[in-house]
């Protein structure tokens, strides 16, 4: 299973684990915020991804390599952009093919849960949940990004000072058809 835990408060280097010691199970992720996680390894892994993509209507994909080597002087800018709390109007579907990274997702009571991903991990964030991403301190994450239509990556930043009312926390899920 993918490791997930509540993030320590205000870590000084977000690329470190910063594990608070309180872990979160895959069931809890699924049941409380509809984040789904799988792990596909071995020679059939890509077939399983293809099957899942077919079943759920993810018809296009691209590949990203997030590293200083591949991104050059854009690396720091991209890291900042990914790590800005944001949401999308579509699901975020990622299959990790190399390196290591952290998806931080907001818990039902608006705290950060950190999901550690590395090769073989497959994650689906539902549309409309606030999240952010960073490669770990190894500064290297490779991923296949799956999309329901053409590859697009529009992010909507969380407004400054926006506090989510706990009662409205299910609202983002209304993006689902
Ligand atoms: C996002 O929206 O946060 C991303 O696409 C992160 C990069 S994919 C590992
Ligand atoms: Ni995102």
PDB file of C-alpha atoms and ligand atoms in Angstrom:
ATOM      1  CA  UNK A   1       0.000   0.000   0.000  1.00  0.00           C
ATOM      2  CA  UNK A   2       1.000   3.567  -0.638  1.00  0.00           C
ATOM      3  CA  UNK A   3       2.129   5.340   2.495  1.00  0.00           C
ATOM      4  CA  UNK A   4       0.008   8.269   3.609  1.00  0.00           C
ATOM      5  CA  UNK A   5       0.155  10.350   6.755  1.00  0.00           C
ATOM      6  CA  UNK A   6      -0.790  13.704   8.194  1.00  0.00           C
ATOM      7  CA  UNK A   7       1.905  16.217   7.347  1.00  0.00           C
ATOM      8  CA  UNK A   8       3.806  17.971  10.119  1.00  0.00           C
ATOM      9  CA  UNK A   9       2.782  21.597  10.630  1.00  0.00           C
ATOM     10  CA  UNK A  10       4.789  24.099   8.607  1.00  0.00           C
ATOM     11  CA  UNK A  11       7.691  21.918   7.472  1.00  0.00           C
ATOM     12  CA  UNK A  12      10.729  23.990   6.482  1.00  0.00           C
ATOM     13  CA  UNK A  13      11.642  21.752   3.549  1.00  0.00           C
ATOM     14  CA  UNK A  14       8.451  20.381   1.937  1.00  0.00           C
ATOM     15  CA  UNK A  15      10.536  17.939  -0.138  1.00  0.00           C
ATOM     16  CA  UNK A  16      11.339  15.960   3.018  1.00  0.00           C
ATOM     17  CA  UNK A  17       8.768  13.463   4.291  1.00  0.00           C
ATOM     18  CA  UNK A  18       7.729  15.577   7.283  1.00  0.00           C
ATOM     19  CA  UNK A  19       5.675  12.675   8.652  1.00  0.00           C
ATOM     20  CA  UNK A  20       3.685  13.703  11.739  1.00  0.00           C
ATOM     21  CA  UNK A  21       3.495  10.047  12.780  1.00  0.00           C
ATOM     22  CA  UNK A  22      -0.260   9.742  12.220  1.00  0.00           C
ATOM     23  CA  UNK A  23      -0.826   7.462   9.259  1.00  0.00           C
ATOM     24  CA  UNK A  24      -3.834   7.365   6.965  1.00  0.00           C
ATOM     25  CA  UNK A  25      -5.008   4.155   5.288  1.00  0.00           C
ATOM     26  CA  UNK A  26      -6.054   3.676   1.678  1.00  0.00           C
ATOM     27  CA  UNK A  27      -9.603   2.939   2.918  1.00  0.00           C
ATOM     28  CA  UNK A  28      -9.697   6.190   4.815  1.00  0.00           C
ATOM     29  CA  UNK A  29      -8.525   8.129   1.746  1.00  0.00           C
ATOM     30  CA  UNK A  30     -11.172   6.463  -0.366  1.00  0.00           C
ATOM     31  CA  UNK A  31     -14.016   6.756   2.118  1.00  0.00           C
ATOM     32  CA  UNK A  32     -13.462  10.300   3.332  1.00  0.00           C
ATOM     33  CA  UNK A  33     -12.177  12.250   0.322  1.00  0.00           C
ATOM     34  CA  UNK A  34     -12.663   9.810  -2.586  1.00  0.00           C
ATOM     35  CA  UNK A  35      -8.942   9.577  -3.347  1.00  0.00           C
ATOM     36  CA  UNK A  36      -8.215   6.195  -4.944  1.00  0.00           C
ATOM     37  CA  UNK A  37      -4.822   4.498  -4.868  1.00  0.00           C
ATOM     38  CA  UNK A  38      -3.491   1.338  -6.492  1.00  0.00           C
ATOM     39  CA  UNK A  39      -0.141  -0.259  -7.134  1.00  0.00           C
ATOM     40  CA  UNK A  40       0.609  -1.968 -10.462  1.00  0.00           C
ATOM     41  CA  UNK A  41       3.941  -3.686 -10.875  1.00  0.00           C
ATOM     42  CA  UNK A  42       5.512  -6.243 -13.127  1.00  0.00           C
ATOM     43  CA  UNK A  43       5.340  -6.985 -16.832  1.00  0.00           C
ATOM     44  CA  UNK A  44       1.527  -6.621 -16.942  1.00  0.00           C
ATOM     45  CA  UNK A  45       1.421  -3.244 -15.236  1.00  0.00           C
ATOM     46  CA  UNK A  46       0.929  -1.219 -18.408  1.00  0.00           C
ATOM     47  CA  UNK A  47      -1.841  -3.586 -19.561  1.00  0.00           C
ATOM     48  CA  UNK A  48      -3.629  -3.030 -16.269  1.00  0.00           C
ATOM     49  CA  UNK A  49      -3.313   0.719 -16.739  1.00  0.00           C
ATOM     50  CA  UNK A  50      -4.659   0.397 -20.278  1.00  0.00           C
ATOM     51  CA  UNK A  51      -7.611  -1.654 -19.009  1.00  0.00           C
ATOM     52  CA  UNK A  52      -8.427   0.821 -16.281  1.00  0.00           C
ATOM     53  CA  UNK A  53      -8.099   3.719 -18.740  1.00  0.00           C
ATOM     54  CA  UNK A  54     -10.433   1.977 -21.167  1.00  0.00           C
ATOM     55  CA  UNK A  55     -13.000   1.168 -18.487  1.00  0.00           C
ATOM     56  CA  UNK A  56     -13.084   4.685 -17.075  1.00  0.00           C
ATOM     57  CA  UNK A  57     -12.878   6.548 -20.371  1.00  0.00           C
ATOM     58  CA  UNK A  58      -9.412   8.028 -20.030  1.00  0.00           C
ATOM     59  CA  UNK A  59      -8.695   8.296 -23.706  1.00  0.00           C
ATOM     60  CA  UNK A  60      -5.498  10.312 -23.780  1.00  0.00           C
ATOM     61  CA  UNK A  61      -2.242  10.508 -21.872  1.00  0.00           C
ATOM     62  CA  UNK A  62       1.146  12.120 -21.784  1.00  0.00           C
ATOM     63  CA  UNK A  63       4.367  11.658 -19.865  1.00  0.00           C
ATOM     64  CA  UNK A  64       6.168  14.091 -17.599  1.00  0.00           C
ATOM     65  CA  UNK A  65       9.640  13.931 -16.160  1.00  0.00           C
ATOM     66  CA  UNK A  66      10.028  16.341 -13.304  1.00  0.00           C
ATOM     67  CA  UNK A  67      13.735  16.875 -12.636  1.00  0.00           C
ATOM     68  CA  UNK A  68      16.380  19.570 -13.056  1.00  0.00           C
ATOM     69  CA  UNK A  69      17.935  17.475 -15.841  1.00  0.00           C
ATOM     70  CA  UNK A  70      14.744  17.345 -17.891  1.00  0.00           C
ATOM     71  CA  UNK A  71      13.368  20.796 -17.063  1.00  0.00           C
ATOM     72  CA  UNK A  72      16.501  22.877 -16.796  1.00  0.00           C
ATOM     73  CA  UNK A  73      15.863  26.361 -15.463  1.00  0.00           C
ATOM     74  CA  UNK A  74      12.100  25.722 -15.490  1.00  0.00           C
ATOM     75  CA  UNK A  75      12.424  23.110 -12.733  1.00  0.00           C
ATOM     76  CA  UNK A  76      12.105  25.469  -9.759  1.00  0.00           C
ATOM     77  CA  UNK A  77       9.204  27.336 -11.377  1.00  0.00           C
ATOM     78  CA  UNK A  78       7.358  24.076 -12.086  1.00  0.00           C
ATOM     79  CA  UNK A  79       7.953  22.840  -8.531  1.00  0.00           C
ATOM     80  CA  UNK A  80       6.489  26.096  -7.203  1.00  0.00           C
ATOM     81  CA  UNK A  81       3.489  25.818  -9.514  1.00  0.00           C
ATOM     82  CA  UNK A  82       2.727  22.211  -8.603  1.00  0.00           C
ATOM     83  CA  UNK A  83       3.151  22.958  -4.901  1.00  0.00           C
ATOM     84  CA  UNK A  84       0.691  25.858  -4.953  1.00  0.00           C
ATOM     85  CA  UNK A  85      -2.534  24.602  -3.446  1.00  0.00           C
ATOM     86  CA  UNK A  86      -4.943  24.137  -6.355  1.00  0.00           C
ATOM     87  CA  UNK A  87      -7.816  22.123  -7.751  1.00  0.00           C
ATOM     88  CA  UNK A  88      -8.936  20.950 -11.171  1.00  0.00           C
ATOM     89  CA  UNK A  89     -12.374  20.603 -12.707  1.00  0.00           C
ATOM     90  CA  UNK A  90     -11.345  17.108 -13.857  1.00  0.00           C
ATOM     91  CA  UNK A  91      -9.904  14.132 -12.033  1.00  0.00           C
ATOM     92  CA  UNK A  92      -6.135  14.087 -11.631  1.00  0.00           C
ATOM     93  CA  UNK A  93      -4.982  10.619 -12.709  1.00  0.00           C
ATOM     94  CA  UNK A  94      -1.316   9.725 -12.429  1.00  0.00           C
ATOM     95  CA  UNK A  95       0.699   6.557 -12.903  1.00  0.00           C
ATOM     96  CA  UNK A  96       4.173   6.948 -11.434  1.00  0.00           C
ATOM     97  CA  UNK A  97       6.873   5.403 -13.605  1.00  0.00           C
ATOM     98  CA  UNK A  98       9.994   6.609 -11.819  1.00  0.00           C
ATOM     99  CA  UNK A  99      11.388   8.556  -8.905  1.00  0.00           C
ATOM    100  CA  UNK A 100       9.394   9.657  -5.897  1.00  0.00           C
ATOM    101  CA  UNK A 101       6.981  12.422  -5.020  1.00  0.00           C
ATOM    102  CA  UNK A 102       4.328  13.633  -2.622  1.00  0.00           C
ATOM    103  CA  UNK A 103       0.688  14.396  -3.317  1.00  0.00           C
ATOM    104  CA  UNK A 104      -0.639  16.517  -0.465  1.00  0.00           C
ATOM    105  CA  UNK A 105      -4.432  16.405  -0.293  1.00  0.00           C
ATOM    106  CA  UNK A 106      -6.803  18.202   2.067  1.00  0.00           C
ATOM    107  CA  UNK A 107      -8.471  15.988   4.628  1.00  0.00           C
ATOM    108  CA  UNK A 108     -12.172  16.269   5.353  1.00  0.00           C
ATOM    109  CA  UNK A 109     -11.309  18.769   8.109  1.00  0.00           C
ATOM    110  CA  UNK A 110      -8.907  20.745   5.881  1.00  0.00           C
ATOM    111  CA  UNK A 111      -5.591  19.385   7.157  1.00  0.00           C
ATOM    112  CA  UNK A 112      -2.824  18.166   4.854  1.00  0.00           C
ATOM    113  CA  UNK A 113      -2.539  14.440   4.203  1.00  0.00           C
ATOM    114  CA  UNK A 114       0.679  13.505   2.406  1.00  0.00           C
ATOM    115  CA  UNK A 115       0.600  10.551  -0.013  1.00  0.00           C
ATOM    116  CA  UNK A 116       4.035   9.197  -0.912  1.00  0.00           C
ATOM    117  CA  UNK A 117       4.214   7.930  -4.501  1.00  0.00           C
ATOM    118  CA  UNK A 118       6.938   6.029  -6.315  1.00  0.00           C
ATOM    119  CA  UNK A 119       7.276   3.647  -9.269  1.00  0.00           C
ATOM    120  CA  UNK A 120       4.144   1.573  -9.862  1.00  0.00           C
ATOM    121  CA  UNK A 121       1.794   3.761  -7.863  1.00  0.00           C
ATOM    122  CA  UNK A 122      -1.454   4.824  -9.481  1.00  0.00           C
ATOM    123  CA  UNK A 123      -3.519   7.600  -7.962  1.00  0.00           C
ATOM    124  CA  UNK A 124      -6.800   9.279  -8.782  1.00  0.00           C
ATOM    125  CA  UNK A 125      -7.712  12.556  -7.139  1.00  0.00           C
ATOM    126  CA  UNK A 126     -11.379  13.407  -7.629  1.00  0.00           C
ATOM    127  CA  UNK A 127     -12.297  16.617  -9.417  1.00  0.00           C
ATOM    128  CA  UNK A 128     -12.493  19.640  -7.176  1.00  0.00           C
ATOM    129  CA  UNK A 129     -10.340  18.686  -4.217  1.00  0.00           C
ATOM    130  CA  UNK A 130      -7.586  21.008  -3.118  1.00  0.00           C
ATOM    131  CA  UNK A 131      -4.142  19.460  -3.404  1.00  0.00           C
ATOM    132  CA  UNK A 132      -0.525  20.120  -4.335  1.00  0.00           C
ATOM    133  CA  UNK A 133       2.428  18.086  -5.522  1.00  0.00           C
ATOM    134  CA  UNK A 134       6.169  18.067  -5.015  1.00  0.00           C
ATOM    135  CA  UNK A 135       8.959  15.721  -6.001  1.00  0.00           C
ATOM    136  CA  UNK A 136      10.776  14.454  -2.900  1.00  0.00           C
ATOM    137  CA  UNK A 137      14.260  15.703  -2.053  1.00  0.00           C
ATOM    138  CA  UNK A 138      15.617  13.373  -4.734  1.00  0.00           C
ATOM    139  CA  UNK A 139      14.148  15.918  -7.190  1.00  0.00           C
ATOM    140  CA  UNK A 140      12.926  13.306  -9.613  1.00  0.00           C
ATOM    141  CA  UNK A 141       9.393  12.134 -10.441  1.00  0.00           C
ATOM    142  CA  UNK A 142       8.271  10.503 -13.675  1.00  0.00           C
ATOM    143  CA  UNK A 143       4.600  10.023 -14.383  1.00  0.00           C
ATOM    144  CA  UNK A 144       2.103   9.112 -17.041  1.00  0.00           C
ATOM    145  CA  UNK A 145      -0.783  11.539 -16.829  1.00  0.00           C
ATOM    146  CA  UNK A 146      -4.126  10.215 -17.997  1.00  0.00           C
ATOM    147  CA  UNK A 147      -6.900  12.472 -19.236  1.00  0.00           C
ATOM    148  CA  UNK A 148     -10.554  11.998 -20.071  1.00  0.00           C
ATOM    149  CA  UNK A 149     -10.147  13.966 -23.284  1.00  0.00           C
ATOM    150  CA  UNK A 150      -7.118  15.799 -24.653  1.00  0.00           C
ATOM    151  CA  UNK A 151      -4.171  16.503 -22.340  1.00  0.00           C
ATOM    152  CA  UNK A 152      -4.944  19.618 -20.415  1.00  0.00           C
ATOM    153  CA  UNK A 153      -3.700  20.943 -17.170  1.00  0.00           C
ATOM    154  CA  UNK A 154      -5.685  23.878 -15.859  1.00  0.00           C
ATOM    155  CA  UNK A 155      -5.288  24.563 -12.191  1.00  0.00           C
ATOM    156  CA  UNK A 156      -7.374  26.818 -10.017  1.00  0.00           C
ATOM    157  CA  UNK A 157      -5.419  28.257  -7.107  1.00  0.00           C
ATOM    158  CA  UNK A 158      -6.969  28.385  -3.693  1.00  0.00           C
ATOM    159  CA  UNK A 159      -7.959  31.974  -2.894  1.00  0.00           C
ATOM    160  CA  UNK A 160      -5.990  33.708  -0.141  1.00  0.00           C
ATOM    161  CA  UNK A 161      -7.704  33.404   3.229  1.00  0.00           C
ATOM    162  CA  UNK A 162     -10.263  30.939   1.921  1.00  0.00           C
ATOM    163  CA  UNK A 163     -11.520  28.831   4.790  1.00  0.00           C
ATOM    164  CA  UNK A 164     -13.651  25.885   3.820  1.00  0.00           C
ATOM    165  CA  UNK A 165     -16.745  25.396   5.924  1.00  0.00           C
ATOM    166  CA  UNK A 166     -16.764  21.778   7.015  1.00  0.00           C
ATOM    167  CA  UNK A 167     -20.432  21.578   5.986  1.00  0.00           C
ATOM    168  CA  UNK A 168     -19.565  22.491   2.396  1.00  0.00           C
ATOM    169  CA  UNK A 169     -16.711  20.038   2.062  1.00  0.00           C
ATOM    170  CA  UNK A 170     -18.661  17.660  -0.128  1.00  0.00           C
ATOM    171  CA  UNK A 171     -19.390  20.422  -2.636  1.00  0.00           C
ATOM    172  CA  UNK A 172     -16.333  19.747  -4.788  1.00  0.00           C
ATOM    173  CA  UNK A 173     -17.637  16.282  -5.558  1.00  0.00           C
ATOM    174  CA  UNK A 174     -20.566  17.812  -7.413  1.00  0.00           C
ATOM    175  CA  UNK A 175     -18.133  18.167 -10.335  1.00  0.00           C
ATOM    176  CA  UNK A 176     -18.630  14.448 -10.850  1.00  0.00           C
ATOM    177  CA  UNK A 177     -21.211  13.595 -13.518  1.00  0.00           C
TER     178      UNK A 177
HETATM  179  C1  LIG B   1      -0.665  18.435 -10.422  1.00  0.00           C
HETATM  180  O1  LIG B   1      -1.705  18.827 -10.944  1.00  0.00           O
HETATM  181  O2  LIG B   1      -0.435  18.690  -9.236  1.00  0.00           O
HETATM  182  C2  LIG B   1       0.301  17.648 -11.196  1.00  0.00           C
HETATM  183  O3  LIG B   1       0.066  17.394 -12.342  1.00  0.00           O
HETATM  184  C3  LIG B   1       1.537  17.199 -10.524  1.00  0.00           C
HETATM  185  C4  LIG B   1       2.546  16.598 -11.425  1.00  0.00           C
HETATM  186  S1  LIG B   1       2.243  14.900 -11.911  1.00  0.00           S
HETATM  187  C5  LIG B   1       3.273  13.905 -10.894  1.00  0.00           C
HETATM  188 NI1  LIG B   2      -3.123  19.154  -9.621  1.00  0.00          NI
END
